[in-house]
Amino acid sequence: MPHLFTAARARPDPVKRIADPTVRRLSLYLRFLEEFEGAGRTTISSGELAQSGHTTPAQVRKDLSSFGSFGKRGLGYGTHDLVAHIRQILGLDRTWRLVVVGAGRMGSAIAQFPGFRDRGFHVVGIFDLDPRRIGQTLAGVTIADVCHLEADVQRLRADIAVLALPPAAAQSIATRLAQAGVHALLDFSTAPLTVPAGVTVRRMDLAMELEVLSFALTNR
Amino acid sequence: MPHLFTAARARPDPVKRIADPTVRRLSLYLRFLEEFEGAGRTTISSGELAQSGHTTPAQVRKDLSSFGSFGKRGLGYGTHDLVAHIRQILGLDRTWRLVVVGAGRMGSAIAQFPGFRDRGFHVVGIFDLDPRRIGQTLAGVTIADVCHLEADVQRLRADIAVLALPPAAAQSIATRLAQAGVHALLDFSTAPLTVPAGVTVRRMDLAMELEVLSFALTNR
DNA sequence: TCCTGTGAAATTCTTCACAGCC
DNA sequence: GGCTGTGAAGAATTTCACAGGA
C-alpha cells in the first residue's frame, strides 16, 4: 500500500536511523536537563533522567548512545555538556522561523504561546481569511491575508508552519505550503494530511486524545 | 524502575489487551466512517479505510478484529454498523463531562473548541486563579475559582479534565483532580505529570512536537 | 563501587499470506 | 472475484545483563 509519508527516507544514516519515540524522549530529557542545570547540578545519571521522564535508565542510555558516548562511567552525564549535545542533535542550536495559518481562537493562542521564542521558534507570520482579522497584530506580528500565502512564506523564509484551521481548509493550505517550500507542518486540524515526500507532518489531535481517554475510562 | 503510570493494568482482558496505537487508529477510522456515512456510502472496505488513514488494509483488519468480526467477506464493512461498533468500543455511546483548568488563551480556545459538544464531550466547568477571569462566561460556562476545585469537580461529576496551565502549577492540580476522582487528564503543559495508578494522562506537548520537526528538518 | 555503553533477549507492533465466505 | 479474519513471519522497540572505565 503506498505509504504517503515517505519523509525521512532520503539518506539511510546521518548517524544510524533514529526512531520517532527516541526523538520525542530526547526532547523531554532536554527539558529536565535544563531544569537540573538551572538548579546548579553539574552531573546527572541515566537513572535520574529516567525518573523525570517516566522511563527506564536503560532506555535513556540507549537513546543517547545512538548519537555518541556522552557520559562518564561511574559518574553520569555532564549536565551542561549533554544539554549542548541534545540541542545540537535536535537542531535547536539555531532559530526556526514559524508561520501560523489560521488566527482563530486556537491559532491566536498558539501564536502567543509562551516559551516559543525562548526555545528558538520565532513566529514570523500569521495568516487568516477573515478580513476583520487581517491587519490586526498578534505577538508583534500583523495578520496577513492568506491569499498571498505562498509569496509571503517565501519572503519570510518560513521553516515550519502551524495549521490551526477548520479541517476542510487544512489540506489545500498544506499543499500550498509544501509547494512554497515549507517542509514541516504541525497540524491542529482533525483531518490527516497528504503531503509530498520530504514534508514532515505532526498532528495535534485534540478529539483523538479525548477519544483515547474515553476508551481508557470505559475499559479499565 | 518503578513505572508510575500503572493505569490500565487492573483487569488483564476486557477483550484482549489493546495497544495504544490501535485505539488511536480506531478514532481515526471513526471519523472517516462518519464522513463516508454522511456521503451515503453503505459499505466500505479495509483498503478504503486504510487509504484515508495512511495505513494498510491488513492493519485496519487487525485493528478491528481485536474486537470482533464486523465485516462481510467479499463485501467489506457496513458503514453504519461499524460506526456504531467503534463508538461503543471507544466509549462514545455516552457523553463525557469535561472540566478545563486554566482559562488563559489556550484554555479558552480549548473550552470553545468546536466539535467537542457534538462528539459527546460536554464542558461543564472552567477554572482559573485570576480574579479578573473568575465570573466571566466561556462557552456558556462561568469560570470558577480554582480554590474550590475538588468540591466543584465532584459536584459537577467531571470525568475528564483538560489542563491548560503553566508547567509549575500542573502537577499540584493533577494531584488534586486525581484525589477528587477524575481518572483522565489531558495535559497541555510541558511537564509530564506523576499521577496515582488508575489515572490516565495524555500529553499535548506543543514544544515537543516542534522539536521533533526541528530534528526532522535538521536530519533529512 | 558506581554508572555507562551495548550486544543479546524479550516484547510489542506491523505486515504477509492464505483459508474461508459472500 | 473480491474482501475479511487470522495465525505466522517479520520488523521495530524496549528491557536485560554484563563487560569496562572512572
Coordinates of C-alpha atoms (C1' of nucleotides) in Angstrom, one line a residue:
Chain A
M1 CA 0.0 0.0 0.0
P2 CA 1.5 3.4 -0.9
H3 CA 2.7 4.9 2.3
L4 CA 2.4 8.6 1.7
F5 CA 4.7 9.9 4.4
T6 CA 8.0 8.9 2.8
A7 CA 9.6 11.8 4.8
A8 CA 12.8 10.7 6.4
R9 CA 13.9 8.0 4.0
A10 CA 16.3 10.1 1.9
R11 CA 19.6 9.2 3.4
P12 CA 19.7 6.0 5.4
D13 CA 22.1 7.3 8.1
P14 CA 23.0 10.7 9.4
V15 CA 24.2 8.5 12.3
K16 CA 22.0 5.4 12.2
R17 CA 18.2 5.7 11.8
I18 CA 16.6 7.2 14.7
A19 CA 13.2 6.1 15.9
D20 CA 10.5 8.6 16.4
P21 CA 9.9 7.7 20.1
T22 CA 13.6 8.3 20.7
V23 CA 13.4 11.8 19.3
R24 CA 10.4 12.6 21.5
R25 CA 12.2 11.4 24.6
L26 CA 15.3 13.4 23.7
S27 CA 13.1 16.5 23.7
L28 CA 11.8 15.5 27.2
Y29 CA 15.3 14.8 28.5
L30 CA 16.4 18.2 27.3
R31 CA 13.8 19.9 29.4
F32 CA 14.8 18.1 32.6
L33 CA 18.4 18.7 31.9
E34 CA 17.8 22.4 31.6
E35 CA 16.0 22.4 34.9
F36 CA 18.8 20.4 36.5
E37 CA 21.3 22.8 35.0
G38 CA 19.3 25.8 36.3
A39 CA 19.4 24.2 39.7
G40 CA 23.2 24.0 39.6
R41 CA 23.6 20.3 39.1
T42 CA 26.7 19.6 37.1
T43 CA 26.2 15.8 36.5
I44 CA 23.1 13.6 36.2
S45 CA 22.7 9.8 35.9
S46 CA 20.6 7.9 33.5
G47 CA 18.5 6.8 36.5
E48 CA 17.7 10.4 37.4
L49 CA 16.8 11.3 33.9
A50 CA 14.7 8.1 33.6
Q51 CA 12.7 9.0 36.7
S52 CA 11.9 12.5 35.4
G53 CA 10.8 11.1 32.1
H54 CA 8.8 8.1 33.4
T55 CA 11.1 5.7 31.6
T56 CA 14.0 3.4 32.5
P57 CA 17.7 4.0 32.8
A58 CA 18.5 1.5 30.1
Q59 CA 16.2 3.4 27.7
V60 CA 17.9 6.7 28.5
R61 CA 21.3 5.2 27.8
K62 CA 20.1 3.5 24.6
D63 CA 18.6 6.7 23.4
L64 CA 21.7 8.7 24.0
S65 CA 24.1 6.0 22.7
S66 CA 22.5 6.3 19.2
F67 CA 24.3 9.6 18.9
G68 CA 27.6 9.0 20.7
S69 CA 29.1 8.5 24.1
F70 CA 28.4 11.5 26.2
G71 CA 28.7 10.1 29.7
K72 CA 31.5 9.1 32.0
R73 CA 31.3 5.6 33.5
G74 CA 30.8 5.7 37.3
L75 CA 29.8 9.3 37.1
G76 CA 26.9 10.0 34.8
Y77 CA 26.5 12.7 32.2
G78 CA 27.8 16.3 32.4
T79 CA 24.6 18.4 32.6
H80 CA 25.9 21.3 30.6
D81 CA 27.6 19.1 28.1
L82 CA 24.5 16.9 27.5
V83 CA 22.3 19.9 27.1
A84 CA 24.5 21.2 24.3
H85 CA 24.7 17.8 22.6
I86 CA 20.9 17.2 22.7
R87 CA 20.3 20.7 21.4
Q88 CA 22.6 20.1 18.5
I89 CA 21.1 16.7 17.8
L90 CA 17.5 18.1 17.7
G91 CA 18.7 21.1 15.6
L92 CA 17.9 23.6 18.4
D93 CA 21.3 25.3 18.0
R94 CA 19.7 27.7 15.6
T95 CA 16.4 29.5 15.4
W96 CA 13.4 28.3 13.3
R97 CA 11.0 30.6 11.5
L98 CA 7.4 29.7 12.1
V99 CA 4.2 30.8 10.5
V100 CA 0.7 30.2 11.9
V101 CA -2.1 29.7 9.5
G102 CA -5.5 30.4 11.0
A103 CA -5.9 33.2 13.5
G104 CA -9.0 31.9 15.2
R105 CA -9.0 31.2 18.9
M106 CA -6.7 28.3 18.7
G107 CA -4.3 29.9 16.2
S108 CA -4.1 33.1 18.3
A109 CA -3.4 31.0 21.4
I110 CA -0.7 29.1 19.6
A111 CA 0.9 32.2 18.1
Q112 CA 1.2 33.7 21.6
F113 CA 2.3 30.5 23.3
P114 CA 4.9 31.4 25.9
G115 CA 8.1 29.6 25.5
F116 CA 8.2 29.6 21.7
R117 CA 10.6 32.4 21.3
D118 CA 12.9 31.4 24.2
R119 CA 13.2 27.9 22.7
G120 CA 14.2 29.3 19.3
F121 CA 10.9 29.2 17.5
H122 CA 10.1 32.6 16.1
V123 CA 6.7 33.4 14.8
V124 CA 7.3 35.4 11.7
G125 CA 3.9 35.3 10.1
I126 CA 0.3 34.8 10.9
F127 CA -2.4 34.3 8.2
D128 CA -6.1 34.3 8.1
L129 CA -9.0 34.5 5.7
D130 CA -11.3 36.8 7.7
P131 CA -11.0 40.5 6.6
R132 CA -11.8 41.6 10.2
R133 CA -8.7 39.8 11.5
I134 CA -6.3 40.7 8.7
G135 CA -4.3 43.7 9.8
Q136 CA -4.6 43.1 13.5
T137 CA -1.5 42.4 15.4
L138 CA -0.7 39.3 17.4
A139 CA 2.5 38.6 19.3
G140 CA 4.1 41.5 17.4
V141 CA 3.1 40.2 14.0
T142 CA 0.5 41.6 11.7
I143 CA -2.1 39.1 10.5
A144 CA -1.8 38.8 6.7
D145 CA -4.3 37.7 4.1
V146 CA -3.9 34.0 3.4
C147 CA -4.3 34.7 -0.3
H148 CA -0.7 35.7 -0.7
L149 CA 0.4 32.8 1.5
E150 CA 3.0 31.3 -1.0
A151 CA 4.8 34.6 -1.7
D152 CA 4.8 35.7 1.9
V153 CA 6.0 32.3 3.2
Q154 CA 8.9 32.5 0.8
R155 CA 9.7 36.1 1.5
L156 CA 9.6 35.3 5.3
R157 CA 11.8 32.2 4.7
A158 CA 9.5 30.2 6.9
D159 CA 10.8 26.8 8.0
I160 CA 7.7 25.4 9.9
A161 CA 4.0 26.1 9.6
V162 CA 1.4 25.5 12.2
L163 CA -2.1 24.9 10.9
A164 CA -5.0 25.9 13.1
L165 CA -7.8 25.7 10.6
P166 CA -11.1 24.0 10.0
P167 CA -10.4 20.5 8.7
A168 CA -12.0 21.4 5.3
A169 CA -9.3 24.0 4.7
A170 CA -6.3 22.2 6.0
Q171 CA -5.5 20.0 3.0
S172 CA -5.4 22.8 0.5
I173 CA -3.3 25.0 2.7
A174 CA -0.9 22.1 3.4
T175 CA -0.4 21.6 -0.3
R176 CA 0.2 25.3 -0.9
L177 CA 2.7 25.4 1.9
A178 CA 4.6 22.4 0.7
Q179 CA 4.8 23.9 -2.8
A180 CA 6.1 27.1 -1.3
G181 CA 9.0 25.1 0.3
V182 CA 7.8 24.5 3.9
H183 CA 9.0 21.1 4.8
A184 CA 7.5 20.8 8.3
L185 CA 3.9 21.1 9.4
L186 CA 2.2 21.0 12.8
D187 CA -1.5 20.3 12.2
F188 CA -4.1 21.1 14.8
S189 CA -7.0 20.2 12.5
T190 CA -8.7 16.9 12.7
A191 CA -8.1 15.6 9.2
P192 CA -4.8 13.8 8.5
L193 CA -3.0 15.5 5.6
T194 CA -1.5 14.0 2.5
V195 CA 1.7 15.8 1.6
P196 CA 4.5 15.3 -0.9
A197 CA 7.5 13.2 0.2
G198 CA 10.1 15.3 2.0
V199 CA 7.5 17.1 4.1
T200 CA 7.0 16.0 7.7
V201 CA 3.7 16.4 9.4
R202 CA 2.9 16.1 13.1
R203 CA -0.6 16.0 14.3
M204 CA -2.0 17.6 17.4
D205 CA -5.4 16.0 17.5
L206 CA -7.5 17.1 20.5
A207 CA -10.5 15.0 19.6
M208 CA -8.4 11.9 19.1
E209 CA -6.8 12.3 22.5
L210 CA -10.1 12.7 24.2
E211 CA -11.4 9.6 22.5
V212 CA -8.4 7.7 23.7
L213 CA -9.2 8.9 27.2
S214 CA -12.8 7.8 26.7
F215 CA -11.6 4.4 25.8
A216 CA -9.3 4.2 28.8
L217 CA -12.2 5.2 31.1
T218 CA -14.5 2.7 29.5
N219 CA -12.2 -0.3 29.6
R220 CA -10.4 -0.1 32.9
Chain B
M1 CA 12.4 1.0 37.7
P2 CA 9.0 2.0 39.1
H3 CA 6.9 2.8 36.1
L4 CA 4.5 5.3 37.5
F5 CA 1.7 5.0 35.0
T6 CA 0.2 1.7 36.0
A7 CA -3.1 2.8 34.6
A8 CA -4.7 0.1 32.5
R9 CA -3.4 -2.9 34.4
A10 CA -6.4 -3.6 36.5
R11 CA -8.1 -6.3 34.5
P12 CA -6.0 -8.2 32.0
D13 CA -8.7 -8.6 29.4
P14 CA -11.9 -6.8 28.7
V15 CA -11.4 -8.4 25.3
K16 CA -7.7 -8.9 24.9
R17 CA -5.3 -6.1 25.7
I18 CA -5.5 -3.3 23.2
A19 CA -2.4 -1.4 22.1
D20 CA -2.5 2.3 22.3
P21 CA -1.7 2.8 18.5
T22 CA -4.7 0.6 17.8
V23 CA -7.0 2.9 19.8
R24 CA -5.7 6.0 18.1
R25 CA -6.4 4.5 14.7
L26 CA -9.9 3.5 15.7
S27 CA -10.5 7.1 16.5
L28 CA -9.3 8.0 13.0
Y29 CA -11.3 5.3 11.3
L30 CA -14.4 6.5 13.1
R31 CA -14.0 10.0 11.6
F32 CA -13.7 8.7 8.1
L33 CA -16.5 6.3 8.5
E34 CA -18.8 9.2 9.7
E35 CA -17.7 11.1 6.6
F36 CA -18.4 8.1 4.4
E37 CA -21.7 7.5 6.1
G38 CA -22.6 11.2 5.6
A39 CA -21.8 10.8 1.9
G40 CA -24.3 7.9 1.7
R41 CA -21.9 5.0 1.3
T42 CA -23.3 1.9 2.9
T43 CA -20.2 -0.3 2.8
I44 CA -16.5 0.3 2.9
S45 CA -13.5 -2.0 2.5
S46 CA -10.4 -2.2 4.7
G47 CA -8.5 -0.8 1.7
E48 CA -10.5 2.4 1.5
L49 CA -10.2 2.9 5.3
A50 CA -6.5 2.3 5.1
Q51 CA -6.1 4.9 2.4
S52 CA -7.9 7.6 4.4
G53 CA -5.8 6.8 7.4
H54 CA -2.4 6.4 5.7
T55 CA -2.1 2.8 6.8
T56 CA -2.5 -0.6 5.3
P57 CA -5.6 -2.8 4.8
A58 CA -4.1 -5.6 6.9
Q59 CA -3.6 -3.1 9.7
V60 CA -7.2 -2.0 9.5
R61 CA -8.5 -5.5 9.6
K62 CA -6.2 -6.5 12.5
D63 CA -7.3 -3.4 14.5
L64 CA -10.9 -4.3 14.0
S65 CA -10.5 -8.0 14.6
S66 CA -9.3 -7.4 18.2
F67 CA -12.9 -6.5 19.0
G68 CA -14.9 -8.9 16.8
S69 CA -15.9 -9.7 13.3
F70 CA -17.7 -6.8 11.9
G71 CA -17.2 -7.2 8.2
K72 CA -18.7 -9.4 5.5
R73 CA -16.2 -11.4 3.3
G74 CA -16.2 -10.3 -0.2
L75 CA -18.1 -7.2 0.7
G76 CA -16.4 -5.0 3.3
Y77 CA -17.9 -3.4 6.4
G78 CA -21.3 -1.9 6.8
T79 CA -20.6 1.7 7.3
H80 CA -23.4 2.4 9.7
D81 CA -22.8 -0.8 11.6
L82 CA -19.1 -0.2 12.0
V83 CA -19.6 3.4 13.2
A84 CA -21.9 2.1 15.9
H85 CA -19.3 -0.6 16.9
I86 CA -16.4 1.7 17.1
R87 CA -18.3 4.3 19.0
Q88 CA -19.2 1.6 21.5
I89 CA -15.6 0.3 21.7
L90 CA -14.3 3.8 22.3
G91 CA -17.0 4.5 24.9
L92 CA -18.5 7.3 22.7
D93 CA -22.0 5.9 23.1
R94 CA -22.5 8.2 26.1
T95 CA -21.5 11.8 27.0
W96 CA -18.4 12.7 29.0
R97 CA -18.3 15.6 31.4
L98 CA -15.2 17.8 30.9
V99 CA -13.6 20.4 33.0
V100 CA -10.9 22.8 31.8
V101 CA -8.4 24.1 34.3
G102 CA -6.7 27.3 33.3
A103 CA -8.7 29.9 31.4
G104 CA -5.8 31.7 29.7
R105 CA -5.5 31.9 25.9
M106 CA -5.0 28.2 25.4
G107 CA -7.6 27.2 28.0
S108 CA -10.2 29.5 26.5
A109 CA -9.5 28.2 23.0
I110 CA -9.9 24.6 24.2
A111 CA -13.1 25.3 26.1
Q112 CA -14.6 26.8 23.0
F113 CA -13.2 24.1 20.6
P114 CA -15.9 23.4 18.0
G115 CA -16.8 19.8 17.8
F116 CA -16.4 18.9 21.5
R117 CA -20.1 19.1 22.2
D118 CA -21.2 17.3 19.1
R119 CA -18.8 14.4 19.8
G120 CA -20.2 14.0 23.3
F121 CA -17.6 15.9 25.3
H122 CA -19.5 18.5 27.4
V123 CA -17.6 21.3 29.1
V124 CA -19.2 21.5 32.4
G125 CA -16.7 23.5 34.3
I126 CA -13.8 26.0 33.7
F127 CA -11.4 27.1 36.5
D128 CA -8.9 29.8 36.9
L129 CA -6.8 31.6 39.6
D130 CA -7.1 35.1 38.2
P131 CA -9.8 37.1 40.0
R132 CA -10.4 39.1 36.8
R133 CA -11.3 35.9 34.9
I134 CA -13.4 34.3 37.6
G135 CA -17.1 35.0 37.0
Q136 CA -16.7 35.6 33.2
T137 CA -18.5 33.2 30.9
L138 CA -17.0 31.0 28.3
A139 CA -18.9 28.6 26.1
G140 CA -21.9 29.0 28.3
V141 CA -19.9 28.2 31.5
T142 CA -19.0 30.6 34.2
I143 CA -15.3 30.5 35.2
A144 CA -14.9 29.4 38.8
D145 CA -12.2 29.9 41.3
V146 CA -9.7 27.0 41.2
C147 CA -9.6 27.1 45.0
H148 CA -12.8 25.0 45.3
L149 CA -11.7 22.7 42.5
E150 CA -12.2 19.5 44.4
A151 CA -15.7 20.2 45.6
D152 CA -16.8 21.6 42.3
V153 CA -15.4 18.7 40.3
Q154 CA -17.3 16.3 42.4
R155 CA -20.5 18.3 42.3
L156 CA -20.2 18.5 38.5
R157 CA -19.4 14.8 38.3
A158 CA -16.5 15.5 35.9
D159 CA -15.0 12.6 34.1
I160 CA -12.1 14.2 32.3
A161 CA -10.0 17.3 33.0
V162 CA -8.0 19.3 30.5
L163 CA -5.1 21.1 32.0
A164 CA -4.0 24.4 30.3
L165 CA -1.7 25.7 32.9
P166 CA 1.8 26.9 33.4
P167 CA 4.0 23.8 34.0
A168 CA 4.7 24.8 37.6
A169 CA 1.1 24.6 38.5
A170 CA 0.2 21.4 36.6
Q171 CA 1.4 18.8 39.0
S172 CA -0.4 20.1 42.0
I173 CA -3.7 20.5 40.1
A174 CA -3.3 17.0 38.6
T175 CA -2.9 15.6 42.1
R176 CA -5.9 17.4 43.4
L177 CA -8.0 16.3 40.4
A178 CA -6.9 12.7 40.9
Q179 CA -7.9 12.9 44.5
A180 CA -11.3 14.3 43.6
G181 CA -11.9 11.3 41.4
V182 CA -11.0 12.4 37.9
H183 CA -9.4 9.4 36.2
A184 CA -8.5 11.0 32.9
L185 CA -6.3 14.0 32.2
L186 CA -5.4 15.8 29.0
D187 CA -2.3 17.9 29.8
F188 CA -1.2 20.8 27.6
S189 CA 1.5 21.9 30.0
T190 CA 5.1 20.9 29.2
A191 CA 5.9 18.9 32.3
P192 CA 5.0 15.2 32.4
L193 CA 2.8 14.5 35.4
T194 CA 3.0 11.8 38.0
V195 CA -0.4 10.5 38.9
P196 CA -1.8 7.7 41.1
A197 CA -2.4 4.4 39.4
G198 CA -5.8 4.2 37.7
V199 CA -5.5 7.7 36.3
T200 CA -4.7 8.0 32.6
V201 CA -2.8 11.0 31.3
R202 CA -2.4 12.1 27.7
R203 CA 0.0 14.8 26.8
M204 CA -0.4 17.5 24.1
D205 CA 3.1 18.9 24.1
L206 CA 3.5 21.7 21.6
A207 CA 7.1 22.3 22.3
M208 CA 8.0 18.7 21.9
E209 CA 6.3 18.4 18.6
L210 CA 8.1 21.4 17.3
E211 CA 11.4 19.9 18.4
V212 CA 10.6 16.7 16.6
L213 CA 10.0 18.8 13.5
S214 CA 13.3 20.6 14.1
F215 CA 15.0 17.2 14.2
A216 CA 13.3 16.1 11.0
L217 CA 14.4 19.3 9.2
T218 CA 17.9 19.0 10.5
N219 CA 18.5 15.3 9.7
R220 CA 16.9 14.8 6.3
Chain C
dT1 C1' 31.8 0.8 43.8
dC2 C1' 29.1 3.3 40.7
dC3 C1' 27.3 4.1 36.4
dT4 C1' 27.9 4.0 31.2
dG5 C1' 27.7 1.6 26.6
dT6 C1' 26.0 -2.2 24.2
dG7 C1' 25.1 -6.9 22.2
dA8 C1' 21.5 -10.2 23.0
dA9 C1' 16.9 -11.5 24.6
dA10 C1' 12.2 -10.3 25.1
dT11 C1' 8.4 -7.9 23.9
dT12 C1' 5.4 -5.2 21.1
dC13 C1' 3.6 -3.9 16.8
dT14 C1' 3.1 -4.4 11.7
dT15 C1' 3.0 -7.0 7.5
dC16 C1' 2.3 -11.2 5.0
dA17 C1' -0.2 -14.7 3.1
dC18 C1' -3.8 -17.6 2.7
dA19 C1' -8.1 -20.1 4.2
dG20 C1' -12.9 -19.1 4.2
dC21 C1' -17.1 -16.9 3.0
dC22 C1' -20.1 -13.9 0.2
Chain D
dG1 C1' -13.7 -12.4 -8.0
dG2 C1' -13.4 -9.7 -4.1
dC3 C1' -12.6 -8.9 0.6
dT4 C1' -12.5 -10.4 5.6
dG5 C1' -10.3 -12.8 9.6
dT6 C1' -6.2 -14.6 11.5
dG7 C1' -2.0 -17.4 12.5
dA8 C1' 2.7 -17.0 11.4
dA9 C1' 6.6 -14.2 10.0
dG10 C1' 9.0 -10.1 10.2
dA11 C1' 10.3 -5.5 11.9
dA12 C1' 10.8 -2.3 15.4
dT13 C1' 11.3 -1.1 20.1
dT14 C1' 12.3 -1.9 24.9
dT15 C1' 14.5 -4.4 28.5
dC16 C1' 18.1 -7.3 30.3
dA17 C1' 22.5 -8.2 31.8
dC18 C1' 27.1 -7.6 31.9
dA19 C1' 31.7 -6.0 30.4
dG20 C1' 34.5 -2.0 31.2
dG21 C1' 36.2 2.5 32.6
dA22 C1' 36.2 6.3 36.4

